Tab-separated table of C-alpha atoms (C1' of nucleotides) in Angstrom:
chain	number	residue	atom	x	y	z
A	1	MET	CA	94.894	123.896	90.434
A	2	SER	CA	98.160	123.418	88.598
A	3	CYS	CA	98.546	120.066	90.236
A	4	VAL	CA	98.516	117.241	87.721
A	5	GLU	CA	96.228	114.322	88.319
A	6	ALA	CA	98.241	111.122	87.915
A	7	THR	CA	95.264	108.844	88.217
A	8	PRO	CA	92.539	108.984	85.613
A	9	ALA	CA	90.135	110.728	87.898
A	10	ARG	CA	87.959	108.319	89.768
A	11	SER	CA	85.065	110.711	90.004
A	12	ARG	CA	83.872	110.647	93.589
A	13	ASN	CA	82.756	107.077	93.843
A	14	ALA	CA	82.839	105.896	97.431
A	15	ALA	CA	82.484	102.218	96.645
A	16	ALA	CA	85.279	102.258	94.072
A	17	THR	CA	87.547	104.156	96.466
A	18	ARG	CA	86.878	101.682	99.250
A	19	ALA	CA	87.656	98.837	96.873
A	20	ALA	CA	90.884	100.492	95.716
A	21	ILE	CA	92.017	100.939	99.308
A	22	LEU	CA	91.180	97.340	100.131
A	23	LYS	CA	93.091	96.048	97.132
A	24	ALA	CA	96.134	98.150	97.962
A	25	ALA	CA	95.913	96.954	101.561
A	26	CYS	CA	95.948	93.307	100.508
A	27	GLY	CA	99.035	93.939	98.393
A	28	ARG	CA	100.989	95.919	100.957
A	29	PHE	CA	100.068	93.778	103.952
A	30	SER	CA	100.909	90.551	102.144
A	31	ARG	CA	104.234	91.902	100.902
A	32	GLU	CA	105.396	93.890	103.922
A	33	GLY	CA	103.332	92.698	106.851
A	34	TYR	CA	101.177	94.726	109.231
A	35	ASP	CA	104.010	96.697	110.801
A	36	GLY	CA	105.916	97.221	107.590
A	37	ALA	CA	103.006	98.633	105.626
A	38	SER	CA	102.281	102.266	106.450
A	39	LEU	CA	98.944	103.885	105.808
A	40	ARG	CA	100.670	106.571	103.758
A	41	ASP	CA	102.323	104.147	101.339
A	42	LEU	CA	99.134	102.184	101.133
A	43	ALA	CA	97.136	105.298	100.341
A	44	SER	CA	99.623	106.268	97.676
A	45	ASP	CA	99.200	102.831	96.077
A	46	ALA	CA	95.472	103.352	95.958
A	47	GLY	CA	95.807	106.942	94.709
A	48	VAL	CA	93.972	108.242	97.728
A	49	ASP	CA	94.527	110.628	100.588
A	50	PRO	CA	95.721	108.840	103.753
A	51	ALA	CA	93.015	110.478	105.797
A	52	LEU	CA	90.379	108.747	103.745
A	53	ILE	CA	91.503	105.360	104.984
A	54	CYS	CA	90.671	106.200	108.562
A	55	ARG	CA	87.397	107.697	107.426
A	56	TYR	CA	86.361	104.587	105.569
A	57	PHE	CA	87.759	101.882	107.819
A	58	GLY	CA	88.156	103.524	111.204
A	59	SER	CA	91.675	102.386	112.031
A	60	LYS	CA	94.590	100.441	110.633
A	61	GLU	CA	93.552	97.391	112.630
A	62	ASP	CA	90.032	97.507	111.239
A	63	LEU	CA	91.404	97.858	107.726
A	64	PHE	CA	93.637	94.854	108.323
A	65	ALA	CA	90.732	92.747	109.516
A	66	GLU	CA	88.700	93.764	106.493
A	67	ALA	CA	91.569	93.061	104.114
A	68	LEU	CA	92.083	89.657	105.696
A	69	LYS	CA	88.485	88.774	104.893
A	70	ASN	CA	88.511	90.134	101.366
A	71	CYS	CA	91.914	89.260	99.960
A	72	ALA	CA	92.641	86.500	97.511
A	73	SER	CA	92.619	83.032	99.002
A	74	PRO	CA	94.215	80.119	97.244
A	75	PRO	CA	91.439	79.453	94.770
A	76	ASP	CA	89.736	76.099	95.191
A	77	LEU	CA	92.456	75.045	97.571
A	78	PHE	CA	90.211	72.818	99.600
A	79	GLY	CA	87.644	72.696	96.853
A	80	GLY	CA	88.884	70.719	93.896
A	81	ASP	CA	89.393	67.013	93.476
A	82	PRO	CA	90.535	65.568	96.815
A	83	LYS	CA	92.590	62.979	94.957
A	84	SER	CA	94.809	65.590	93.339
A	85	PHE	CA	94.962	67.854	96.385
A	86	PRO	CA	98.537	67.010	97.418
A	87	GLU	CA	99.953	67.487	93.925
A	88	ARG	CA	98.045	70.698	93.326
A	89	VAL	CA	99.134	72.289	96.580
A	90	ALA	CA	102.730	71.079	96.336
A	91	GLN	CA	102.941	72.457	92.830
A	92	MET	CA	101.682	75.826	93.967
A	93	LEU	CA	103.946	75.972	97.019
A	94	VAL	CA	107.169	74.780	95.418
A	95	VAL	CA	107.332	75.147	91.659
A	96	GLU	CA	104.794	77.737	90.583
A	97	PRO	CA	106.782	80.823	89.500
A	98	LYS	CA	104.832	83.643	91.100
A	99	PRO	CA	102.465	82.255	93.714
A	100	GLU	CA	102.225	85.555	95.589
A	101	GLY	CA	98.860	86.335	94.074
A	102	LYS	CA	97.300	83.055	95.065
A	103	LEU	CA	99.041	83.029	98.422
A	104	GLU	CA	98.093	86.593	99.328
A	105	HIS	CA	96.055	85.569	102.329
A	106	LEU	CA	98.668	83.146	103.623
A	107	LEU	CA	101.534	85.609	103.188
A	108	MET	CA	99.523	88.297	104.898
A	109	VAL	CA	99.105	86.017	107.891
A	110	LEU	CA	102.724	84.886	108.007
A	111	ARG	CA	104.219	88.332	107.601
A	112	SER	CA	101.902	90.021	110.116
A	113	ALA	CA	101.775	87.372	112.811
A	114	ALA	CA	104.626	88.946	114.773
A	115	SER	CA	102.694	92.167	115.314
A	116	THR	CA	100.813	92.352	118.593
A	117	LYS	CA	98.053	94.380	117.005
A	118	ALA	CA	97.486	91.962	114.151
A	119	ALA	CA	97.964	88.708	116.062
A	120	GLU	CA	94.543	88.497	117.677
A	121	ILE	CA	92.772	89.432	114.453
A	122	ILE	CA	94.725	86.733	112.651
A	123	ARG	CA	93.941	84.074	115.223
A	124	ARG	CA	90.238	84.747	114.974
A	125	ASN	CA	90.299	84.831	111.194
A	126	ASN	CA	92.377	81.652	111.008
A	127	ARG	CA	89.811	79.629	112.897
A	128	GLU	CA	86.949	80.929	110.842
A	129	THR	CA	88.418	80.815	107.366
A	130	PHE	CA	91.353	78.398	107.495
A	131	TYR	CA	91.140	75.656	110.094
A	132	GLY	CA	87.360	75.621	110.014
A	133	PRO	CA	86.865	74.941	106.300
A	134	LEU	CA	89.912	72.682	106.241
A	135	GLU	CA	88.565	70.490	109.021
A	136	GLU	CA	85.183	70.370	107.382
A	137	TRP	CA	86.696	69.439	104.043
A	138	LEU	CA	88.888	66.744	105.572
A	139	GLY	CA	86.055	65.427	107.663
A	140	ALA	CA	86.198	61.833	108.807
A	141	PRO	CA	88.084	60.932	112.005
A	142	ASP	CA	90.577	63.204	113.691
A	143	ALA	CA	89.732	66.154	111.496
A	144	ALA	CA	91.382	68.590	113.906
A	145	VAL	CA	94.674	66.720	114.002
A	146	ARG	CA	94.838	66.170	110.273
A	147	ALA	CA	93.905	69.788	109.589
A	148	ARG	CA	96.727	70.978	111.836
A	149	ALA	CA	99.139	68.679	110.053
A	150	VAL	CA	98.114	69.921	106.607
A	151	ALA	CA	98.165	73.532	107.772
A	152	GLY	CA	101.608	73.120	109.277
A	153	ILE	CA	103.026	71.858	106.011
A	154	ILE	CA	101.396	74.556	103.921
A	155	MET	CA	102.580	77.320	106.235
A	156	GLY	CA	106.042	75.832	106.504
A	157	PHE	CA	106.781	75.709	102.811
A	158	ALA	CA	105.094	79.037	102.219
A	159	VAL	CA	107.228	80.705	104.843
A	160	ALA	CA	110.366	78.972	103.627
A	161	ARG	CA	109.773	80.338	100.166
A	162	ALA	CA	108.839	83.766	101.491
A	163	ILE	CA	112.132	83.943	103.372
A	164	ASP	CA	114.513	82.501	100.801
A	165	ASP	CA	112.740	83.825	97.769
A	166	ASP	CA	113.571	80.967	95.445
A	167	ALA	CA	117.284	81.525	95.224
A	168	MET	CA	118.382	78.111	96.348
A	169	LEU	CA	117.217	75.120	94.355
A	170	GLN	CA	117.940	74.066	90.816
A	171	ASP	CA	115.065	72.968	88.621
A	172	GLY	CA	115.637	69.255	89.096
A	173	GLU	CA	115.835	69.642	92.859
A	174	ARG	CA	112.700	71.726	92.789
A	175	GLN	CA	110.811	68.913	91.101
A	176	GLN	CA	112.116	66.448	93.674
A	177	LEU	CA	111.071	68.723	96.513
A	178	CYS	CA	107.639	69.111	94.943
A	179	ARG	CA	107.140	65.345	94.907
A	180	LYS	CA	108.319	65.158	98.498
A	181	VAL	CA	105.897	67.858	99.618
A	182	ALA	CA	103.065	65.987	97.900
A	183	ASP	CA	104.143	62.878	99.818
A	184	LEU	CA	104.120	64.868	103.036
A	185	LEU	CA	100.617	66.136	102.375
A	186	ARG	CA	99.415	62.587	101.706
A	187	THR	CA	100.970	61.486	104.975
A	188	ALA	CA	99.304	64.395	106.748
A	189	ILE	CA	95.876	63.642	105.332
A	190	GLY	CA	96.018	59.893	105.686
B	1	MET	CA	110.166	90.486	132.491
B	2	SER	CA	111.889	93.674	133.529
B	3	CYS	CA	114.770	93.665	135.914
B	4	VAL	CA	114.989	89.975	136.705
B	5	GLU	CA	118.672	90.698	136.771
B	6	ALA	CA	118.921	91.413	140.485
B	7	THR	CA	122.472	92.587	140.140
B	8	PRO	CA	121.893	96.306	140.646
B	9	ALA	CA	125.571	97.005	140.585
B	10	ARG	CA	127.138	95.736	137.452
B	11	SER	CA	130.163	97.828	138.173
B	12	ARG	CA	131.330	99.144	134.848
B	13	ASN	CA	132.052	95.895	133.128
B	14	ALA	CA	131.899	96.263	129.382
B	15	ALA	CA	131.830	92.547	128.601
B	16	ALA	CA	129.001	91.891	131.049
B	17	THR	CA	127.018	94.825	129.692
B	18	ARG	CA	127.452	93.634	126.127
B	19	ALA	CA	126.307	90.181	127.163
B	20	ALA	CA	123.276	91.580	128.965
B	21	ILE	CA	122.277	93.559	125.887
B	22	LEU	CA	122.725	90.534	123.674
B	23	LYS	CA	120.620	88.366	125.954
B	24	ALA	CA	117.848	90.952	126.109
B	25	ALA	CA	118.006	91.291	122.322
B	26	CYS	CA	117.535	87.563	121.824
B	27	GLY	CA	114.491	87.620	124.078
B	28	ARG	CA	112.818	90.690	122.591
B	29	PHE	CA	113.575	89.852	118.974
B	30	SER	CA	112.349	86.280	119.338
B	31	ARG	CA	109.163	87.371	121.100
B	32	GLU	CA	108.308	90.533	119.160
B	33	GLY	CA	110.294	90.390	115.945
B	34	TYR	CA	112.707	92.952	114.544
B	35	ASP	CA	110.161	95.693	113.960
B	36	GLY	CA	108.227	95.096	117.153
B	37	ALA	CA	111.225	95.245	119.466
B	38	SER	CA	112.357	98.802	120.166
B	39	LEU	CA	115.848	99.626	121.333
B	40	ARG	CA	114.408	101.440	124.337
B	41	ASP	CA	112.421	98.442	125.586
B	42	LEU	CA	115.362	96.226	124.902
B	43	ALA	CA	117.678	98.511	126.836
B	44	SER	CA	115.262	98.587	129.725
B	45	ASP	CA	115.279	94.769	129.785
B	46	ALA	CA	119.036	94.793	130.012
B	47	GLY	CA	119.060	97.567	132.612
B	48	VAL	CA	121.076	99.767	130.313
B	49	ASP	CA	120.849	103.151	128.654
B	50	PRO	CA	119.542	102.954	125.064
B	51	ALA	CA	122.485	104.963	123.808
B	52	LEU	CA	124.860	102.273	124.948
B	53	ILE	CA	123.399	99.818	122.471
B	54	CYS	CA	124.403	101.931	119.514
B	55	ARG	CA	127.774	102.493	121.100
B	56	TYR	CA	128.441	98.789	121.524
B	57	PHE	CA	126.808	97.396	118.398
B	58	GLY	CA	126.674	100.291	115.952
B	59	SER	CA	123.077	99.979	114.851
B	60	LYS	CA	119.929	97.973	115.387
B	61	GLU	CA	120.664	95.884	112.321
B	62	ASP	CA	124.132	95.050	113.546
B	63	LEU	CA	122.732	94.103	116.926
B	64	PHE	CA	120.192	91.856	115.240
B	65	ALA	CA	122.877	90.098	113.223
B	66	GLU	CA	124.940	89.582	116.345
B	67	ALA	CA	121.948	88.305	118.317
B	68	LEU	CA	121.093	85.897	115.525
B	69	LYS	CA	124.542	84.365	115.815
B	70	ASN	CA	124.584	84.193	119.591
B	71	CYS	CA	121.069	83.226	120.615
B	72	ALA	CA	119.990	79.821	121.768
B	73	SER	CA	119.627	77.255	119.037
B	74	PRO	CA	117.688	74.060	119.522
B	75	PRO	CA	120.328	72.204	121.472
B	76	ASP	CA	121.651	69.144	119.718
B	77	LEU	CA	118.890	69.403	117.173
B	78	PHE	CA	120.937	67.950	114.371
B	79	GLY	CA	123.405	66.466	116.786
B	80	GLY	CA	121.862	63.616	118.748
B	81	ASP	CA	120.928	60.141	117.686
B	82	PRO	CA	119.711	60.254	114.061
B	83	LYS	CA	117.338	57.405	114.806
B	84	SER	CA	115.389	59.374	117.380
B	85	PHE	CA	115.561	62.670	115.488
B	86	PRO	CA	111.932	62.709	114.277
B	87	GLU	CA	110.512	61.911	117.699
B	88	ARG	CA	112.735	64.392	119.464
B	89	VAL	CA	111.913	67.259	117.140
B	90	ALA	CA	108.196	66.458	116.963
B	91	GLN	CA	108.060	66.352	120.741
B	92	MET	CA	109.712	69.734	120.991
B	93	LEU	CA	107.564	71.319	118.306
B	94	VAL	CA	104.194	69.975	119.394
B	95	VAL	CA	103.980	68.827	122.985
B	96	GLU	CA	106.761	70.475	124.940
B	97	PRO	CA	105.129	73.076	127.211
B	98	LYS	CA	107.436	76.045	126.820
B	99	PRO	CA	109.677	75.554	123.827
B	100	GLU	CA	110.331	79.259	123.392
B	101	GLY	CA	113.710	79.010	125.009
B	102	LYS	CA	114.904	76.238	122.754
B	103	LEU	CA	113.258	77.758	119.706
B	104	GLU	CA	114.636	81.252	120.267
B	105	HIS	CA	116.607	81.274	117.063
B	106	LEU	CA	113.770	79.893	114.967
B	107	LEU	CA	111.187	82.281	116.414
B	108	MET	CA	113.536	85.200	115.885
B	109	VAL	CA	113.756	84.257	112.221
B	110	LEU	CA	110.044	83.687	111.736
B	111	ARG	CA	108.933	86.833	113.546
B	112	SER	CA	111.477	89.098	111.852
B	113	ALA	CA	111.376	87.761	108.312
B	114	ALA	CA	108.758	90.295	107.223
B	115	SER	CA	111.038	93.222	107.989
B	116	THR	CA	113.005	94.502	105.016
B	117	LYS	CA	115.928	95.427	107.217
B	118	ALA	CA	116.173	92.010	108.831
B	119	ALA	CA	115.392	89.865	105.782
B	120	GLU	CA	118.794	89.924	104.154
B	121	ILE	CA	120.581	89.290	107.432
B	122	ILE	CA	118.309	86.336	108.045
B	123	ARG	CA	118.849	84.843	104.610
B	124	ARG	CA	122.586	84.932	105.016
B	125	ASN	CA	122.453	83.507	108.519
B	126	ASN	CA	120.026	80.767	107.456
B	127	ARG	CA	122.371	79.375	104.866
B	128	GLU	CA	125.317	79.431	107.191
B	129	THR	CA	123.771	78.106	110.368
B	130	PHE	CA	120.588	76.292	109.370
B	131	TYR	CA	120.550	74.794	105.895
B	132	GLY	CA	124.295	74.293	105.859
B	133	PRO	CA	124.633	72.148	108.976
B	134	LEU	CA	121.345	70.421	108.219
B	135	GLU	CA	122.510	69.358	104.767
B	136	GLU	CA	125.809	68.228	106.154
B	137	TRP	CA	124.116	66.227	108.877
B	138	LEU	CA	121.678	64.607	106.464
B	139	GLY	CA	124.406	63.917	103.938
B	140	ALA	CA	123.858	61.108	101.486
B	141	PRO	CA	121.986	61.771	98.225
B	142	ASP	CA	119.802	64.800	97.639
B	143	ALA	CA	120.919	66.532	100.807
B	144	ALA	CA	119.622	69.891	99.607
B	145	VAL	CA	116.136	68.607	98.857
B	146	ARG	CA	115.812	66.644	102.071
B	147	ALA	CA	117.138	69.563	104.089
B	148	ARG	CA	114.535	71.850	102.567
B	149	ALA	CA	111.830	69.327	103.353
B	150	VAL	CA	112.882	68.969	106.972
B	151	ALA	CA	113.298	72.713	107.347
B	152	GLY	CA	109.851	73.344	105.885
B	153	ILE	CA	108.223	71.049	108.406
B	154	ILE	CA	110.111	72.487	111.359
B	155	MET	CA	109.295	76.059	110.368
B	156	GLY	CA	105.693	75.212	109.612
B	157	PHE	CA	104.851	73.720	112.967
B	158	ALA	CA	106.900	76.315	114.790
B	159	VAL	CA	105.015	79.126	113.101
B	160	ALA	CA	101.675	77.402	113.589
B	161	ARG	CA	102.352	77.206	117.293
B	162	ALA	CA	103.689	80.743	117.419
B	163	ILE	CA	100.483	82.021	115.844
B	164	ASP	CA	97.899	79.960	117.685
B	165	ASP	CA	99.759	79.739	120.944
B	166	ASP	CA	98.511	76.319	121.962
B	167	ALA	CA	94.904	77.195	122.454
B	168	MET	CA	93.434	74.635	120.124
B	169	LEU	CA	94.210	71.003	120.741
B	170	GLN	CA	93.306	68.690	123.595
B	171	ASP	CA	95.996	66.508	125.095
B	172	GLY	CA	95.015	63.396	123.184
B	173	GLU	CA	94.958	65.237	119.905
B	174	ARG	CA	98.293	66.771	120.705
B	175	GLN	CA	99.814	63.320	121.110
B	176	GLN	CA	98.304	62.246	117.801
B	177	LEU	CA	99.660	65.321	116.073
B	178	CYS	CA	103.071	64.680	117.577
B	179	ARG	CA	103.136	61.171	116.110
B	180	LYS	CA	102.040	62.571	112.771
B	181	VAL	CA	104.766	65.187	112.748
B	182	ALA	CA	107.329	62.487	113.518
B	183	ASP	CA	105.956	60.547	110.549
B	184	LEU	CA	106.288	63.621	108.379
B	185	LEU	CA	109.890	64.124	109.415
B	186	ARG	CA	110.671	60.498	108.598
B	187	THR	CA	109.087	60.957	105.180
B	188	ALA	CA	111.108	64.127	104.669
B	189	ILE	CA	114.389	62.496	105.618
B	190	GLY	CA	113.866	59.205	103.802
C	1	DC	C1'	70.017	127.716	88.785
C	2	DG	C1'	71.060	127.071	93.919
C	3	DC	C1'	71.587	124.269	97.504
C	4	DC	C1'	73.340	120.518	100.377
C	5	DT	C1'	75.402	116.461	101.408
C	6	DA	C1'	78.676	112.993	100.358
C	7	DT	C1'	83.353	112.829	98.988
C	8	DG	C1'	87.997	114.215	98.921
C	9	DT	C1'	92.055	117.510	100.627
C	10	DC	C1'	94.971	119.604	103.818
C	11	DA	C1'	97.534	120.866	107.856
C	12	DC	C1'	98.535	119.322	112.062
C	13	DC	C1'	98.746	116.711	116.533
C	14	DG	C1'	101.177	113.777	119.849
C	15	DC	C1'	103.890	109.874	120.066
C	16	DC	C1'	107.547	106.799	119.231
C	17	DT	C1'	111.661	105.474	116.665
C	18	DG	C1'	116.932	104.971	115.825
C	19	DT	C1'	120.868	107.581	116.457
C	20	DT	C1'	124.197	111.235	117.949
C	21	DG	C1'	127.249	114.150	120.619
C	22	DA	C1'	128.310	116.431	124.753
C	23	DC	C1'	128.536	115.536	129.390
C	24	DT	C1'	129.441	112.916	134.016
C	25	DT	C1'	131.404	109.382	136.707
C	26	DA	C1'	133.860	105.387	138.132
C	27	DA	C1'	137.989	102.387	137.737
C	28	DG	C1'	142.807	101.511	137.019
C	29	DT	C1'	147.735	103.385	136.899
C	30	DC	C1'	151.506	105.911	138.409
D	1	DG	C1'	146.018	111.401	145.839
D	2	DA	C1'	146.091	113.127	140.880
D	3	DC	C1'	145.467	111.892	136.259
D	4	DT	C1'	143.531	109.280	132.223
D	5	DT	C1'	140.442	106.870	130.043
D	6	DA	C1'	136.905	103.639	129.524
D	7	DA	C1'	132.014	103.223	130.819
D	8	DG	C1'	127.633	105.048	131.446
D	9	DT	C1'	124.032	109.134	131.320
D	10	DC	C1'	121.343	112.678	129.365
D	11	DA	C1'	118.905	115.535	126.227
D	12	DA	C1'	117.903	116.294	121.834
D	13	DC	C1'	117.668	115.512	116.781
D	14	DA	C1'	115.099	114.466	112.558
D	15	DG	C1'	111.840	111.629	110.633
D	16	DG	C1'	108.016	108.536	110.384
D	17	DC	C1'	103.825	106.878	112.347
D	18	DG	C1'	98.461	106.535	113.098
D	19	DG	C1'	94.851	109.484	113.669
D	20	DT	C1'	91.703	113.992	113.741
D	21	DG	C1'	89.179	117.987	112.602
D	22	DA	C1'	88.547	121.970	109.767
D	23	DC	C1'	88.128	123.167	105.114
D	24	DA	C1'	87.167	122.626	99.785
D	25	DT	C1'	84.470	120.771	96.123
D	26	DA	C1'	81.857	117.944	93.054
D	27	DG	C1'	77.345	116.090	91.787
D	28	DG	C1'	72.629	114.854	92.369
D	29	DC	C1'	68.116	116.919	93.584
D	30	DG	C1'	64.670	120.486	94.376
DNA sequence: CGCCTATGTCACCGCCTGTTGACTTAAGTC
DNA sequence: GACTTAAGTCAACAGGCGGTGACATAGGCG
């Protein structure tokens, strides 16, 4: 009774609660990985009782799978102008200040891949929502090989940045690296 | 992979015990990451009481730091003939059947980077034993940029393989991808 | 209003984790 | 052979984890 409500009272709306949990899950999983993100912290982010998570999603693994489907993907990554694809992606991977939002899906994969529980879910999801669309978008001959090459580069520079967290290059060097990554992507596609 | 060590009587030899723990740590950490590898499993691998680990190394973090220094690095990765560097590395990353042994250090980094506890240790170690030597070996102009480019590619294809575990490409495609990765490395270096 | 079901809360379970300190035992020295 | 000390064992700790089932309550419907 005397307990103060910190959150502005989301009045018993199941859909909104589910959405809040899912959003918090995307954030936590992409920042801390599957093992590092506890259901309790996650629930606290969403302003929700931990027990509710299991009620709504069944288990942590199920929640992870759901979050993987619903979280932010790099918008229009494979969509926009194919001509500017290398520059766009290189820009996002190397120079963009806070790419975590756009890279949520990718970071979630990279930071959770070590976990046995999450690995299989990730593999399945990767084929359906990463390699699949990428191959289709690349089309032409050797789609599988070129898709793997592009994916390797994207993951590599994403993980490099996730590990080092920006603290290494000066601005000029960053621009150089960006051009080089664009070159690499062109090589991979071509 | 339990007691492969068929030496049931390691008769009270501190150095040998330390070495056994360190070896087991490299294996577990590179296969399961910092969070996924428990001291108990690790101790069981080494045929040792879990308490001994804390006695010898202080804490799990200290053990991880020590293992990171001592575990197998890609032998002669930056050492051999610079001319054949791209082919050698591409071969190891893409076609070699069981590169886990050679890639122990790299996998340990990739699979543990998500853990808060391990992250700082990894960053420090990376600069000292990965970017540092790589920059020195590359030398010439823009060493930092080219080192980052090479490192990004290596990490990217290592993590791609660690996630998908080989189950995707046919042999012909694998050869194609290998050539492409060698091309990428040449682009990165040049 | 009064009910009844969906929604949210709470206490608790069993398990596993890293770490510690007291204990036992083997090896090396005199 | 007795003693000392390094090396290894054991049980237990405090805390966190994912997950469950019993309870409380709000809100729409009759």
